[in-house]
Coordinates of N, CA, C and O in Angstrom, one line a residue:
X8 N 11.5 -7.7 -1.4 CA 10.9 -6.4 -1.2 C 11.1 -5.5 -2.4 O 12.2 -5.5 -3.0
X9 N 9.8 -4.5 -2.6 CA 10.1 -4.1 -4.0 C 9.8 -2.5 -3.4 O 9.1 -2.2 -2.5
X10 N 10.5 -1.6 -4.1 CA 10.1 -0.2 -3.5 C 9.6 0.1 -4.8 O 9.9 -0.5 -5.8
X11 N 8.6 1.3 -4.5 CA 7.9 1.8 -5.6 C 7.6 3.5 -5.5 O 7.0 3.9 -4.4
X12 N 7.9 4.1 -6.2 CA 7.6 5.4 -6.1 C 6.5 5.9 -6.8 O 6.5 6.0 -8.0
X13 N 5.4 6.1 -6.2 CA 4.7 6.7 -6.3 C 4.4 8.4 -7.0 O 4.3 9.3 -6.2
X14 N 4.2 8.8 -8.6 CA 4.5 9.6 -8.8 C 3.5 10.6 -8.9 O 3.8 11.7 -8.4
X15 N 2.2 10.6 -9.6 CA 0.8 11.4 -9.9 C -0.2 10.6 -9.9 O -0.3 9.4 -10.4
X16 N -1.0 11.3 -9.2 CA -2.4 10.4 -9.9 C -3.1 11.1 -10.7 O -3.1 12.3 -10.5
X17 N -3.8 10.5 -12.0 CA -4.2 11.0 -13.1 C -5.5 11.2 -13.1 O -6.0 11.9 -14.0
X18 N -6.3 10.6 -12.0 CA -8.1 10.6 -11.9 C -8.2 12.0 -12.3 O -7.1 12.7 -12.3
X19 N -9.9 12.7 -12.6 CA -9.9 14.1 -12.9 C -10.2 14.3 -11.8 O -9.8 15.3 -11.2
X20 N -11.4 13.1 -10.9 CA -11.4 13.0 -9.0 C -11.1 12.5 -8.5 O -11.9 11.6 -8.2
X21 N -10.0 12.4 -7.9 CA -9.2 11.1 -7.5 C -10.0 10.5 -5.8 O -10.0 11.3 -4.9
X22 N -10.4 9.4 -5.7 CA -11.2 8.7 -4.5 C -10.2 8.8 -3.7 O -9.4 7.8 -3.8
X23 N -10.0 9.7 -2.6 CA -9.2 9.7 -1.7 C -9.1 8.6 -0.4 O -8.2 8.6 0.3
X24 N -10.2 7.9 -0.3 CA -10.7 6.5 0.0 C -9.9 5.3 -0.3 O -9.1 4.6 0.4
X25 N -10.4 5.5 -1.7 CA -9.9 4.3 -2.4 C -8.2 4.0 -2.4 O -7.7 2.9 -2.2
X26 N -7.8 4.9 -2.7 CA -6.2 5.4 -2.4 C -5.5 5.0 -1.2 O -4.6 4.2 -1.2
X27 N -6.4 5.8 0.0 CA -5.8 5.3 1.3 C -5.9 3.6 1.3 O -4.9 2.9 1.3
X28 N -7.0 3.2 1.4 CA -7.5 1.8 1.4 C -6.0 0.9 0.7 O -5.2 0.1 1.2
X29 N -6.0 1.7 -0.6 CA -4.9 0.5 -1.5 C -3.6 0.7 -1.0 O -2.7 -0.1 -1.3
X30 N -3.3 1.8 -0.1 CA -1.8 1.9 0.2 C -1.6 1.2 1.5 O -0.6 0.8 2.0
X31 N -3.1 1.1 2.1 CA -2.9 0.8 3.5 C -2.6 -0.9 3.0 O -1.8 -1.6 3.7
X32 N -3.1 -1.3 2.2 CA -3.4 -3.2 2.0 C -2.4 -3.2 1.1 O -2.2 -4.4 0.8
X33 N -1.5 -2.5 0.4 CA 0.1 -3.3 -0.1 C 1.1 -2.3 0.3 O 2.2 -2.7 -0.2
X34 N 1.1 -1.3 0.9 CA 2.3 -0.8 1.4 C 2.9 -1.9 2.5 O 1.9 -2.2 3.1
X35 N 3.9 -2.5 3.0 CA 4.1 -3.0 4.2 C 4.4 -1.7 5.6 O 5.1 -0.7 5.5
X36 N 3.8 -2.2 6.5 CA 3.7 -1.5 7.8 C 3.1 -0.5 7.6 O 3.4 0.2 8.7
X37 N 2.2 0.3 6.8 CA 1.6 1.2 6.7 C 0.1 0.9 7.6 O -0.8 0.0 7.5
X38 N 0.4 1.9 8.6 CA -1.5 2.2 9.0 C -2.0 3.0 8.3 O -1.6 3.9 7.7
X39 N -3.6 2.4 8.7 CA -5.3 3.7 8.3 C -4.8 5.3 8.4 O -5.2 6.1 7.6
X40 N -3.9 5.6 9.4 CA -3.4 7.4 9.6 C -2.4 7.7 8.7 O -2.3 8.9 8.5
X41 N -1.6 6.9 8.1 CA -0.4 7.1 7.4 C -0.6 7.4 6.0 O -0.2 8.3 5.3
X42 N -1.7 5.9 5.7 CA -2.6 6.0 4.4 C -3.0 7.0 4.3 O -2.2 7.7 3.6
X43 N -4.1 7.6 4.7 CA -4.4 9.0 4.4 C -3.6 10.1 4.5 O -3.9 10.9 3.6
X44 N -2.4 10.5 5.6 CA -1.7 11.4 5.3 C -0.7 11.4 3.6 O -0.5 12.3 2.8
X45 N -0.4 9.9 3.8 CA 0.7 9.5 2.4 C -0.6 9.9 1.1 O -0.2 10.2 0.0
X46 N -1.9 9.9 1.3 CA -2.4 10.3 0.1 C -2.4 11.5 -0.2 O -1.9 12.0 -1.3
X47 N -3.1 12.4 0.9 CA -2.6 13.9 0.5 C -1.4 14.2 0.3 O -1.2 15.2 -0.3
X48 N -0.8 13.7 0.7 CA 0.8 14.2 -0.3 C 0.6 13.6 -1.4 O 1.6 13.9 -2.0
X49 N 0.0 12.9 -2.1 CA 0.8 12.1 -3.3 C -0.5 13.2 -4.2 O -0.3 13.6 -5.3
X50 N -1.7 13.5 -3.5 CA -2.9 14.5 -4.4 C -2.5 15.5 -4.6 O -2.7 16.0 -5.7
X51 N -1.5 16.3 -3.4 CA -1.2 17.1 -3.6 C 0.6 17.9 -4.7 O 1.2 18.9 -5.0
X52 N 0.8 16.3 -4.9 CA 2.0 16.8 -6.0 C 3.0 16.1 -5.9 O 3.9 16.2 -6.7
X53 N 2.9 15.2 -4.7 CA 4.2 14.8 -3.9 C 4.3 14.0 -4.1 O 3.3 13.2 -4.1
X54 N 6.0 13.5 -4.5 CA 6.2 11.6 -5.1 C 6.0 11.2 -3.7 O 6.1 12.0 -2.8
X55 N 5.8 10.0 -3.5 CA 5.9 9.1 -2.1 C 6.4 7.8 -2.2 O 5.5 7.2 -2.8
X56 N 7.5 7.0 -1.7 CA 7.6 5.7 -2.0 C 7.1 5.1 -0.9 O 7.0 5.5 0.2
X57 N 6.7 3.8 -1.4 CA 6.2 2.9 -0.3 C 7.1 1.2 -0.7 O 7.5 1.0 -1.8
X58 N 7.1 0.2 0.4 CA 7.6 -0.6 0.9 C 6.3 -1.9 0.4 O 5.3 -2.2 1.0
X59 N 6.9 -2.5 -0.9 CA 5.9 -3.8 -1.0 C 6.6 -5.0 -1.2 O 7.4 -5.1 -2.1
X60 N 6.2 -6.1 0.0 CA 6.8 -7.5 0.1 C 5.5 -8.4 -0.8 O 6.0 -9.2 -1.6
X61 N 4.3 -8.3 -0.8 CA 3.5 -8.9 -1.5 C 4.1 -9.4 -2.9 O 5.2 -9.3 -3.4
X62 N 2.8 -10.3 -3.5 CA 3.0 -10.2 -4.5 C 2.7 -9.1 -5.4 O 1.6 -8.8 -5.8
X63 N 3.9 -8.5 -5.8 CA 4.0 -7.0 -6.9 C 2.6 -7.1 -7.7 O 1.7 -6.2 -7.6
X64 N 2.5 -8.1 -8.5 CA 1.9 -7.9 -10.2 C 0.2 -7.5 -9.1 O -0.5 -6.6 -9.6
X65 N -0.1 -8.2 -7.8 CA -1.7 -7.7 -7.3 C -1.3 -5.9 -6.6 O -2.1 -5.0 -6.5
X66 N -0.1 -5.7 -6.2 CA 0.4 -4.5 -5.7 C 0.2 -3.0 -7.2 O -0.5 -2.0 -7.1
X67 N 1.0 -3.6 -8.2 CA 1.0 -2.9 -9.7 C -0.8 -2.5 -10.2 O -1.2 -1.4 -10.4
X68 N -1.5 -3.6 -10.1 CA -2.8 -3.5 -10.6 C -3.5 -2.6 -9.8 O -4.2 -1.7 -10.2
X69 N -3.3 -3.1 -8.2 CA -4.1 -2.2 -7.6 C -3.8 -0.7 -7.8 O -4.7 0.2 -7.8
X70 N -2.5 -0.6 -7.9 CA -2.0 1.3 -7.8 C -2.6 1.7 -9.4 O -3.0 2.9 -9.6
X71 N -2.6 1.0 -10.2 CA -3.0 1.2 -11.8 C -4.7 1.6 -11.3 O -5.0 2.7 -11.2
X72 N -5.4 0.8 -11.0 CA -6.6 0.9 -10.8 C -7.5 2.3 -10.2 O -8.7 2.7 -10.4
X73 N -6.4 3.1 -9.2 CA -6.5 4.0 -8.5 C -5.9 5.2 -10.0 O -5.9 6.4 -9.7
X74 N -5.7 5.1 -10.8 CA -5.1 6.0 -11.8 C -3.9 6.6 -11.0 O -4.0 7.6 -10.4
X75 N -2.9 6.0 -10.9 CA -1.7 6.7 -10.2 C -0.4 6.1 -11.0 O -0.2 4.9 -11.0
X76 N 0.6 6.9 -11.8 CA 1.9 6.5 -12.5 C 2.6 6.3 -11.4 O 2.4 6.8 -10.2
X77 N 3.6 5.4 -11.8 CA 4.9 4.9 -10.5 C 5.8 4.6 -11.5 O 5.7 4.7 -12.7
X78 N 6.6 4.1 -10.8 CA 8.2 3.9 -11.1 C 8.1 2.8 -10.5 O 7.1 2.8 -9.7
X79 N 9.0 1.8 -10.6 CA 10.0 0.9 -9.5 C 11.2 1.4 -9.7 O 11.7 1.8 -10.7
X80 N 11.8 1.1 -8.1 CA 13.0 2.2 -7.4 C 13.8 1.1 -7.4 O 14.8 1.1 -8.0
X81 N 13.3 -0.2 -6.5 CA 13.8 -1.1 -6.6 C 13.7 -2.7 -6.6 O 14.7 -3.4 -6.6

């Protein structure tokens, strides 16, 4: 399991869709309601870590794809 902190997203409009969607399909245990809450916090300024058992390198691309910087925590 890899933790990832989620730090800015850089879009000039960030698809708030698209966002929920990618956190909901590599965060583990994350629902469709969480997804969307965990995005307005992350649009609105706020780091957020999330929980990924997947394989990372399709987890990394997708969050890249979404224009959002991260860290790995762990």
């Amino acid at each position: 399991m890899t933790i990832i902190k989620l730090l800015s997203c850089d879009a000039a409009r960030p698809d708030r869709r698209a966002i929920a969607n990618m956190l909901e399909e590599v965060a583990d245990g994350m629902s469709a309601a969480d997804a969307r809450e965990q995005t307005e916090y992350l649009l609105d300024g706020e780091e957020i870590e999330i929980e990924v058992s997947m394989n990372t390198s399709s987890a990394f691309r997708a969050i890249r794809k979404c224009n959002i910087d991260y860290e790995i925590v762990e």
